[in-house]
GROMACS .gro file of C-alpha atoms in nm:
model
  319
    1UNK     CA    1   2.561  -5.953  -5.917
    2UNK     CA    2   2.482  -6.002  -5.526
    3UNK     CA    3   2.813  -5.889  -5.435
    4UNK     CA    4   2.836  -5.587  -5.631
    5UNK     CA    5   2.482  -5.502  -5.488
    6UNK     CA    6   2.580  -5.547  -5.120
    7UNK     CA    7   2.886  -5.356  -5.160
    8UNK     CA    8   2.718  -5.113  -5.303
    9UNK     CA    9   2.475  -5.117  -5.003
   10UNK     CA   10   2.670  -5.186  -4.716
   11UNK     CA   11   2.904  -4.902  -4.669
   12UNK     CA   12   2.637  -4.644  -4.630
   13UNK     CA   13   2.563  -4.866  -4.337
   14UNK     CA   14   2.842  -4.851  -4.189
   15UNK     CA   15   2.887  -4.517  -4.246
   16UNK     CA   16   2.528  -4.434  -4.097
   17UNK     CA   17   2.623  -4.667  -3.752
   18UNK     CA   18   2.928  -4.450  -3.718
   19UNK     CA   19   2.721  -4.206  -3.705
   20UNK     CA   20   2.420  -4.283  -3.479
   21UNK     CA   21   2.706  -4.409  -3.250
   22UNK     CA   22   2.847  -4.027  -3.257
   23UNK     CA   23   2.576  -3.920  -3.242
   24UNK     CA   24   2.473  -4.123  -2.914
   25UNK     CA   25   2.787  -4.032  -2.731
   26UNK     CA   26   2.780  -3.660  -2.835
   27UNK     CA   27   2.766  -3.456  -2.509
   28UNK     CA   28   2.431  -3.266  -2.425
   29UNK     CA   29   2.405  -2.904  -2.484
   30UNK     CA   30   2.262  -2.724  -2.206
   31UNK     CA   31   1.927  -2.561  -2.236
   32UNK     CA   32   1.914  -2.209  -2.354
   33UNK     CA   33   1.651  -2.114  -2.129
   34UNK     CA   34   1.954  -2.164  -1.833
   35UNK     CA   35   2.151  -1.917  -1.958
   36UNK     CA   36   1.864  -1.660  -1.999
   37UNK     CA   37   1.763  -1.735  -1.679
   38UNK     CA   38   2.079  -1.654  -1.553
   39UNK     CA   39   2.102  -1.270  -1.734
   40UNK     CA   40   1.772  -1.273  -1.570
   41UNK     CA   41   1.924  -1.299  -1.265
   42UNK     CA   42   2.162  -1.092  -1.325
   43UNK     CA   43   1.932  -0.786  -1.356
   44UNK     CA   44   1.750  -0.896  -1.034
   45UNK     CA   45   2.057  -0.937  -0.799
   46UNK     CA   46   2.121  -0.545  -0.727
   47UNK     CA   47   1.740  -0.516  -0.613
   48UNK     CA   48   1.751  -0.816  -0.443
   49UNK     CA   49   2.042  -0.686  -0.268
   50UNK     CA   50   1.904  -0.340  -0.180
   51UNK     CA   51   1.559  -0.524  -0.076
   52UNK     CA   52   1.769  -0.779   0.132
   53UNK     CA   53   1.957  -0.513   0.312
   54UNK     CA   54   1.681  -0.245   0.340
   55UNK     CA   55   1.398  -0.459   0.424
   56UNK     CA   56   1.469  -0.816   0.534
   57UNK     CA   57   1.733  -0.788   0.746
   58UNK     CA   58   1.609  -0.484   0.908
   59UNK     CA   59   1.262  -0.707   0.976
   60UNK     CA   60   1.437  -1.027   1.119
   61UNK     CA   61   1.654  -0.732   1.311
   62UNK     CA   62   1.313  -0.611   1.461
   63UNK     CA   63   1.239  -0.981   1.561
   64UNK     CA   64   1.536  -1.029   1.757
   65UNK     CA   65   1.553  -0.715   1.883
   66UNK     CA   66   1.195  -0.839   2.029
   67UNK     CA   67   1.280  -1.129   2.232
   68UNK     CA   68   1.541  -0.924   2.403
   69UNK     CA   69   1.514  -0.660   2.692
   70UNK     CA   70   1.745  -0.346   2.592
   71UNK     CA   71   1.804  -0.001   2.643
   72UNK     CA   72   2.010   0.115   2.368
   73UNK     CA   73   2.315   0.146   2.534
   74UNK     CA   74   2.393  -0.154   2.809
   75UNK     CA   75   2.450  -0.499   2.671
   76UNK     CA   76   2.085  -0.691   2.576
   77UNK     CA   77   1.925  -0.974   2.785
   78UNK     CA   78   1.740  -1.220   2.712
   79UNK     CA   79   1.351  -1.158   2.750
   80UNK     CA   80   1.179  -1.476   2.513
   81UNK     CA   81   0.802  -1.294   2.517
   82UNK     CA   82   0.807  -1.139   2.806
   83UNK     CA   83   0.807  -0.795   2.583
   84UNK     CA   84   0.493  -0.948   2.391
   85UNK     CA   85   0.282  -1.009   2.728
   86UNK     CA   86   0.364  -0.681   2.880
   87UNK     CA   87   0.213  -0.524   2.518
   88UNK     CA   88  -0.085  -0.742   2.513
   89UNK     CA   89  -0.124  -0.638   2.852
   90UNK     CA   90  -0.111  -0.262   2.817
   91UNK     CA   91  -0.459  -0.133   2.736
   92UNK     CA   92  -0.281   0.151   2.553
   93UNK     CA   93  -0.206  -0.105   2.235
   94UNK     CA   94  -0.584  -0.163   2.182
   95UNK     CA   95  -0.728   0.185   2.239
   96UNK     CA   96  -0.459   0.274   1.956
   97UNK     CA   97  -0.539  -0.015   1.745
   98UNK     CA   98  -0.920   0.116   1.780
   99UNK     CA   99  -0.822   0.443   1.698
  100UNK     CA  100  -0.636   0.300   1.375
  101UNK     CA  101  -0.923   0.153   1.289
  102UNK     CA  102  -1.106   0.438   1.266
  103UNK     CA  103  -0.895   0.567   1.076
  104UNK     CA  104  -0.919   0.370   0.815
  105UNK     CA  105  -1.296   0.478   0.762
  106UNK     CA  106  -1.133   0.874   0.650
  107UNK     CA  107  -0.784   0.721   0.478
  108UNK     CA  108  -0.938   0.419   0.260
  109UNK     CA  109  -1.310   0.439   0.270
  110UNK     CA  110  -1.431   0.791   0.224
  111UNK     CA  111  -1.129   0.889  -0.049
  112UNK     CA  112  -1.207   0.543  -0.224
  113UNK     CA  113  -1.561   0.637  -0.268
  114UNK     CA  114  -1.483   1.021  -0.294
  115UNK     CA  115  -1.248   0.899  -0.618
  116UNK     CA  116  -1.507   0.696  -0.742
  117UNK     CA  117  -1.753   0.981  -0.752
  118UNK     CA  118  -1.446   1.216  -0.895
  119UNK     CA  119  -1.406   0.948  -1.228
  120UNK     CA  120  -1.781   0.881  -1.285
  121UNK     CA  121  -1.757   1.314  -1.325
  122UNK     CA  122  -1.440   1.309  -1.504
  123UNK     CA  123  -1.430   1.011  -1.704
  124UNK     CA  124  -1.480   1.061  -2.075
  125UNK     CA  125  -1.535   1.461  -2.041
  126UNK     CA  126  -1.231   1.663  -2.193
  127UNK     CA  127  -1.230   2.048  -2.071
  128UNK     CA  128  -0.994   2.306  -2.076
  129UNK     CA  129  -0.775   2.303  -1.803
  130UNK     CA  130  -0.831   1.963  -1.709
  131UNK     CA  131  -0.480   1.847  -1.659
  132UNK     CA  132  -0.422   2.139  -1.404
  133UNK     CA  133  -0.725   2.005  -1.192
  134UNK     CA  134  -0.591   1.673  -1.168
  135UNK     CA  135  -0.259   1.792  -1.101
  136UNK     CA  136  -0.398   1.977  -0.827
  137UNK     CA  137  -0.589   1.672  -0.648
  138UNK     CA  138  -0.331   1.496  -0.692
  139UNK     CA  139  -0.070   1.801  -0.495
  140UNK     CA  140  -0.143   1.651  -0.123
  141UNK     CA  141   0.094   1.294  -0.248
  142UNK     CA  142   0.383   1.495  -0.391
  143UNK     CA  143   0.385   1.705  -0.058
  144UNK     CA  144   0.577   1.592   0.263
  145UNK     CA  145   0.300   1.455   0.490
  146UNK     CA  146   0.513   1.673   0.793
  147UNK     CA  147   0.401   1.985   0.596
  148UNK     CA  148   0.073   1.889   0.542
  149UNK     CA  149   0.065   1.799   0.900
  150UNK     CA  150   0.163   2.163   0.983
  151UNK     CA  151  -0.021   2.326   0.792
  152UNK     CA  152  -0.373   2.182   0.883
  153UNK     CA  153  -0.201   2.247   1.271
  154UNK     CA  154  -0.269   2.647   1.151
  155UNK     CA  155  -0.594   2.554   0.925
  156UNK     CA  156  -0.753   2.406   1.287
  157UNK     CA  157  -0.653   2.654   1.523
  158UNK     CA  158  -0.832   2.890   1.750
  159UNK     CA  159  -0.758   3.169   1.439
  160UNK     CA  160  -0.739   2.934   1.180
  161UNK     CA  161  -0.893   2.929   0.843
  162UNK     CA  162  -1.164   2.647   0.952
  163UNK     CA  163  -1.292   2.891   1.241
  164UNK     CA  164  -1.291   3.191   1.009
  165UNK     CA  165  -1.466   2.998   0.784
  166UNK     CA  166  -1.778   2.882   1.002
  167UNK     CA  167  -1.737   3.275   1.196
  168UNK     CA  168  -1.828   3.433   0.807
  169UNK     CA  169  -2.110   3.189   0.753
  170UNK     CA  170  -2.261   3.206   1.071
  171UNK     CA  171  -2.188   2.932   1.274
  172UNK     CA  172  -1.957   3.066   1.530
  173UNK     CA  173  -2.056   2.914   1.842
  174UNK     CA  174  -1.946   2.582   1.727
  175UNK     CA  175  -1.561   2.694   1.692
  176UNK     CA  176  -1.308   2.515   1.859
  177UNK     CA  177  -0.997   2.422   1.849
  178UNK     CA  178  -1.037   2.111   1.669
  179UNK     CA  179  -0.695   1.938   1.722
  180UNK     CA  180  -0.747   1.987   2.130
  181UNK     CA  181  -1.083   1.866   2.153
  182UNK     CA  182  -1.135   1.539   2.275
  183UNK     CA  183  -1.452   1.390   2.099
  184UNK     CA  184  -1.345   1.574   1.778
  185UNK     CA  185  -0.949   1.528   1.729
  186UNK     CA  186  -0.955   1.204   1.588
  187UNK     CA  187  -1.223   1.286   1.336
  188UNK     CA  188  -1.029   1.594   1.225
  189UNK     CA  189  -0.715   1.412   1.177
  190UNK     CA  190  -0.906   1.133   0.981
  191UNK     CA  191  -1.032   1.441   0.767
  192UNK     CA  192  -0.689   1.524   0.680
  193UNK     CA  193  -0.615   1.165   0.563
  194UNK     CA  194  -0.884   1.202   0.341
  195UNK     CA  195  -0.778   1.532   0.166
  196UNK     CA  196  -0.454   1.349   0.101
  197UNK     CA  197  -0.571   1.025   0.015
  198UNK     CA  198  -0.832   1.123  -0.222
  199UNK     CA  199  -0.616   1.229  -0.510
  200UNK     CA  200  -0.459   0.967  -0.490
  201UNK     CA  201  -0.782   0.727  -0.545
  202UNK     CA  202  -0.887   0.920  -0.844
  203UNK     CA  203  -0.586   0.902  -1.011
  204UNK     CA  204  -0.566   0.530  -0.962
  205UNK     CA  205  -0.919   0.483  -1.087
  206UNK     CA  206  -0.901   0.767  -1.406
  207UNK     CA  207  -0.612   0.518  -1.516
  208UNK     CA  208  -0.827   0.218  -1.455
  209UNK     CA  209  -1.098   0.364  -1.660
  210UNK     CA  210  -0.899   0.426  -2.000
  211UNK     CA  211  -0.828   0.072  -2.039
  212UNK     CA  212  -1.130  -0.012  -2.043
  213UNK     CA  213  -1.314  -0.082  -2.437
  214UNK     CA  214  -1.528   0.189  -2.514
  215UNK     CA  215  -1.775  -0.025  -2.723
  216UNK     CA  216  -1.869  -0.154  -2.370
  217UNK     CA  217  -2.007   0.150  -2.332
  218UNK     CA  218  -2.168   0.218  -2.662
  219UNK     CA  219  -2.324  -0.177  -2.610
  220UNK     CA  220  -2.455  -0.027  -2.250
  221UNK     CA  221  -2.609   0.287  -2.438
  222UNK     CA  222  -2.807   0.050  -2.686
  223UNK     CA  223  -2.907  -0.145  -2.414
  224UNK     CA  224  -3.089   0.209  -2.275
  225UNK     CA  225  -2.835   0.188  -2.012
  226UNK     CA  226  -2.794   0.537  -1.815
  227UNK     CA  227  -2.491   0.670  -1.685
  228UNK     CA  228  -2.557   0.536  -1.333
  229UNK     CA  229  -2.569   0.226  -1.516
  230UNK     CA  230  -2.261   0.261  -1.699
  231UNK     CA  231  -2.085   0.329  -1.418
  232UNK     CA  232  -2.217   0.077  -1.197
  233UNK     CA  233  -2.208  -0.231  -1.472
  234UNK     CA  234  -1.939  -0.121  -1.669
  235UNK     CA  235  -1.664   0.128  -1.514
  236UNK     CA  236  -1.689  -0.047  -1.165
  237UNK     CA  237  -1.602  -0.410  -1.295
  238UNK     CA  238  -1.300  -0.204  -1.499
  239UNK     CA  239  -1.127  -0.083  -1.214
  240UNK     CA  240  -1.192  -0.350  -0.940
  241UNK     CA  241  -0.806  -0.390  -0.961
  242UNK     CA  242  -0.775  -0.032  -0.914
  243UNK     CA  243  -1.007  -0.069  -0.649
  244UNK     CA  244  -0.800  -0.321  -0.458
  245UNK     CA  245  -0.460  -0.166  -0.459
  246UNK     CA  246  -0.609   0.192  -0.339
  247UNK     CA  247  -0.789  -0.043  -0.056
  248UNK     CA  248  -0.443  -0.164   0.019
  249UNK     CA  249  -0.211   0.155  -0.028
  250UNK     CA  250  -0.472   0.381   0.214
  251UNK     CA  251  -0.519   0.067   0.462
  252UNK     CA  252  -0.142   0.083   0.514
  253UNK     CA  253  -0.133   0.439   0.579
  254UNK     CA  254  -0.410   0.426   0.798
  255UNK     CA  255  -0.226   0.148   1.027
  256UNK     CA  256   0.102   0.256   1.050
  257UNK     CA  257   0.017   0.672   1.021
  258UNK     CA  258   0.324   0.795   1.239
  259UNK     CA  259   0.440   1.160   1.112
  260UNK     CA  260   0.118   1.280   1.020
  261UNK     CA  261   0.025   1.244   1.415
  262UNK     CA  262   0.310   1.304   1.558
  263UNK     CA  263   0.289   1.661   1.392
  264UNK     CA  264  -0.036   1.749   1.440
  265UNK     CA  265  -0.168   1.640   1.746
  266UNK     CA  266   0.117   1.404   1.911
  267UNK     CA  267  -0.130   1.125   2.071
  268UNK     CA  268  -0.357   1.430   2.214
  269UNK     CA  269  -0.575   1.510   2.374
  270UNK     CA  270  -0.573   1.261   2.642
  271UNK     CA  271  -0.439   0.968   2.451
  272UNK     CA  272  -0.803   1.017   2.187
  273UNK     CA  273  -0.529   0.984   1.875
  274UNK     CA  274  -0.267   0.771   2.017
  275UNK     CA  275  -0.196   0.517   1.728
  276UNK     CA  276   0.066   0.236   1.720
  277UNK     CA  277   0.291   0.383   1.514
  278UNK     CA  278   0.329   0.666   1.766
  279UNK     CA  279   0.322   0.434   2.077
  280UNK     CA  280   0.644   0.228   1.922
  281UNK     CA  281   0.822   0.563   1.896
  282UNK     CA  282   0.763   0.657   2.268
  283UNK     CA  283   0.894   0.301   2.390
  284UNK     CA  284   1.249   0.338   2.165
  285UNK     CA  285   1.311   0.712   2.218
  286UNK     CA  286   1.137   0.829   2.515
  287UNK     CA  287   1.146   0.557   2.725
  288UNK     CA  288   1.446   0.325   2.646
  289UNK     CA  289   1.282   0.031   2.603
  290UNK     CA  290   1.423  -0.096   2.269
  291UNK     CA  291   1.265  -0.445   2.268
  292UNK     CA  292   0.896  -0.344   2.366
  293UNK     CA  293   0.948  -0.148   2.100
  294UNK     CA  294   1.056  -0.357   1.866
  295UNK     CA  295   0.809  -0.561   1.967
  296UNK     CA  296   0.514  -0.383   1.928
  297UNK     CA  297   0.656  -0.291   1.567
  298UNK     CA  298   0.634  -0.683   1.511
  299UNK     CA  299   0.246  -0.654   1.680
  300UNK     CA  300   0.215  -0.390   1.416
  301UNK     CA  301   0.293  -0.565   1.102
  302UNK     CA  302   0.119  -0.876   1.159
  303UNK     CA  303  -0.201  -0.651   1.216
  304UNK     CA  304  -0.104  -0.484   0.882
  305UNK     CA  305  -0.060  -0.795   0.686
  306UNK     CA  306  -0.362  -0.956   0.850
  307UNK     CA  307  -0.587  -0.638   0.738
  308UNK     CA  308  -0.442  -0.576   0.429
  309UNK     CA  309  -0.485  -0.974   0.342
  310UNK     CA  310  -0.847  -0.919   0.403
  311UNK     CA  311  -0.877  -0.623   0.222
  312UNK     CA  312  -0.765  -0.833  -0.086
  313UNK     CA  313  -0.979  -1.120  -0.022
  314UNK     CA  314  -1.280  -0.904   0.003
  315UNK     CA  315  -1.167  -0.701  -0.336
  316UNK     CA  316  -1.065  -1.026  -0.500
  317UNK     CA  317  -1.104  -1.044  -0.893
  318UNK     CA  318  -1.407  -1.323  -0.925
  319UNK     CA  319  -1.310  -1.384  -1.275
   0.00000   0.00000   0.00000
């Protein structure tokens, strides 16, 4: 009775140690998530590539390019920083700097809070012909800024619209040429940043606004919450992101504003809207001087970053 009842029992032990021991020595599958991460990659690599190529390599280029003295044409020397102290140097860099910094005040500030004020009036309020008056705030980023440029070169001129303008309501005697004069030209180019800037800012922040719960507002309303309320508790805290990337989109264009200058008013009068942007193309192309310029671009971009990094940090999401 004991041996049919362990030979009934002890072949499905064997049979299940055969087993574990396949079972121990069976190779290891790899992970799925490798080969998904690998597609992934896949789809990355040709943006990669075009970032690499575009936008890297041109950058470490620049940085090179900086420690060298070059003309374009004869064969580089080596400079090490020399090209740095002669920029930091040159009181040129900082009176454009300064001027880039006031800037800022037309390009990020003023069409920040001038799109604020545009989506408190627009928000929530559907009227005929609505979507024709966005798409015409919006008009100054789909045009060339090189156009723009030219065009407020006429609007600011002796004969210009602006000068008609004041002459029909009365206020001739302070006509100028606006562009020429040399307390004013900076302001009036700062204006134009904000007329194409502005759009822009709305846009951002009309977007920001529909995502945000409308029984916020209806809780606001029971609360006996006005519309400067609303706004102010509930569509501000909505579009804070918003907020942050138009703070960093019109910073940048602020800082490194080249075409829009160089059209308009070209550094004039007198240097009063020389910015760095400009002041790097004068060292490569009018002067020669390849790794000044190069080195002031790399000036340039750590000033950018540096801003821009504080720009977020001030705009930071609390929650």
């Amino acid at each position: 009775m004991a041996r049919e009842l362990t030979s009934s029992v002890s072949p499905p032990r064997a049979h299940e140690a055969r087993g574990g021991g396949r079972a121990a020595h069976a190779p290891a599958r790899p992970p799925r998530w490798r080969g998904r991460r690998a597609r992934g990659w896949l789809y990355v690599l040709p943006a990669l590539a075009v970032y690499l190529g575009f936008a890297i390599w041109p950058a470490l280029n620049t940085l090179r390019l900086s420690l060298l003295t070059w003309d374009g044409i004869l064969p580089a020397t080596w400079a090490g920083f020399d090209n740095y102290v002669e920029i930091f140097q040159d009181s040129a860099l900082y009176e454009a700097i300064l001027h880039s910094l006031v800037l800022i005040i037309f390009f990020s500030f003023i069409p920040i809070g001038v799109g604020l004020l545009m989506t408190a009036l627009l928000m929530g309020k559907v009227r005929r012909g609505m979507t024709f008056f966005r798409v015409v705030f919006f008009l100054p980023q789909v045009l060339p800024l090189v156009a723009v440029g030219i065009t407020w070169r006429w609007l600011y001129s002796d004969s210009g619209v602006v000068n008609q303008f004041l002459d029909l309501v009365g206020l001739g005697a302070i006509t100028r040429a606006w562009l020429g004069d040399y307390q004013l030209a900076l302001i009036a180019l700062g204006l134009i940043g904000t007329w194409v800037m502005s759009g822009l800012c709305m846009m951002l922040f009309l977007t920001g606004a529909q995502k945000i719960d409308p029984s916020l507002y209806e809780a606001a309303k029971l609360d006996g919450a006005g519309s400067f309320r609303q706004f102010r508790h509930v569509t501000l805290p909505g579009v804070r992101r918003e907020i942050t990337v138009a703070g960093v989109i019109t910073t940048i264009a602020a800082l490194a504003s080249f075409d829009l200058v160089f059209v308009t008013t070209n550094g004039g009068p007198a240097g009063q809207t020389n910015v760095p942007g400009l002041l790097v193309y004068r060292l490569a192309f009018n002067e020669g001087d390849i790794g000044g310029a190069s080195a002031l671009a790399v000036v340039l971009t750590v000033i950018v970053v540096a801003v821009v990094s504080a720009v977020r940090y001030f705009t930071r999401d609390e929650s």
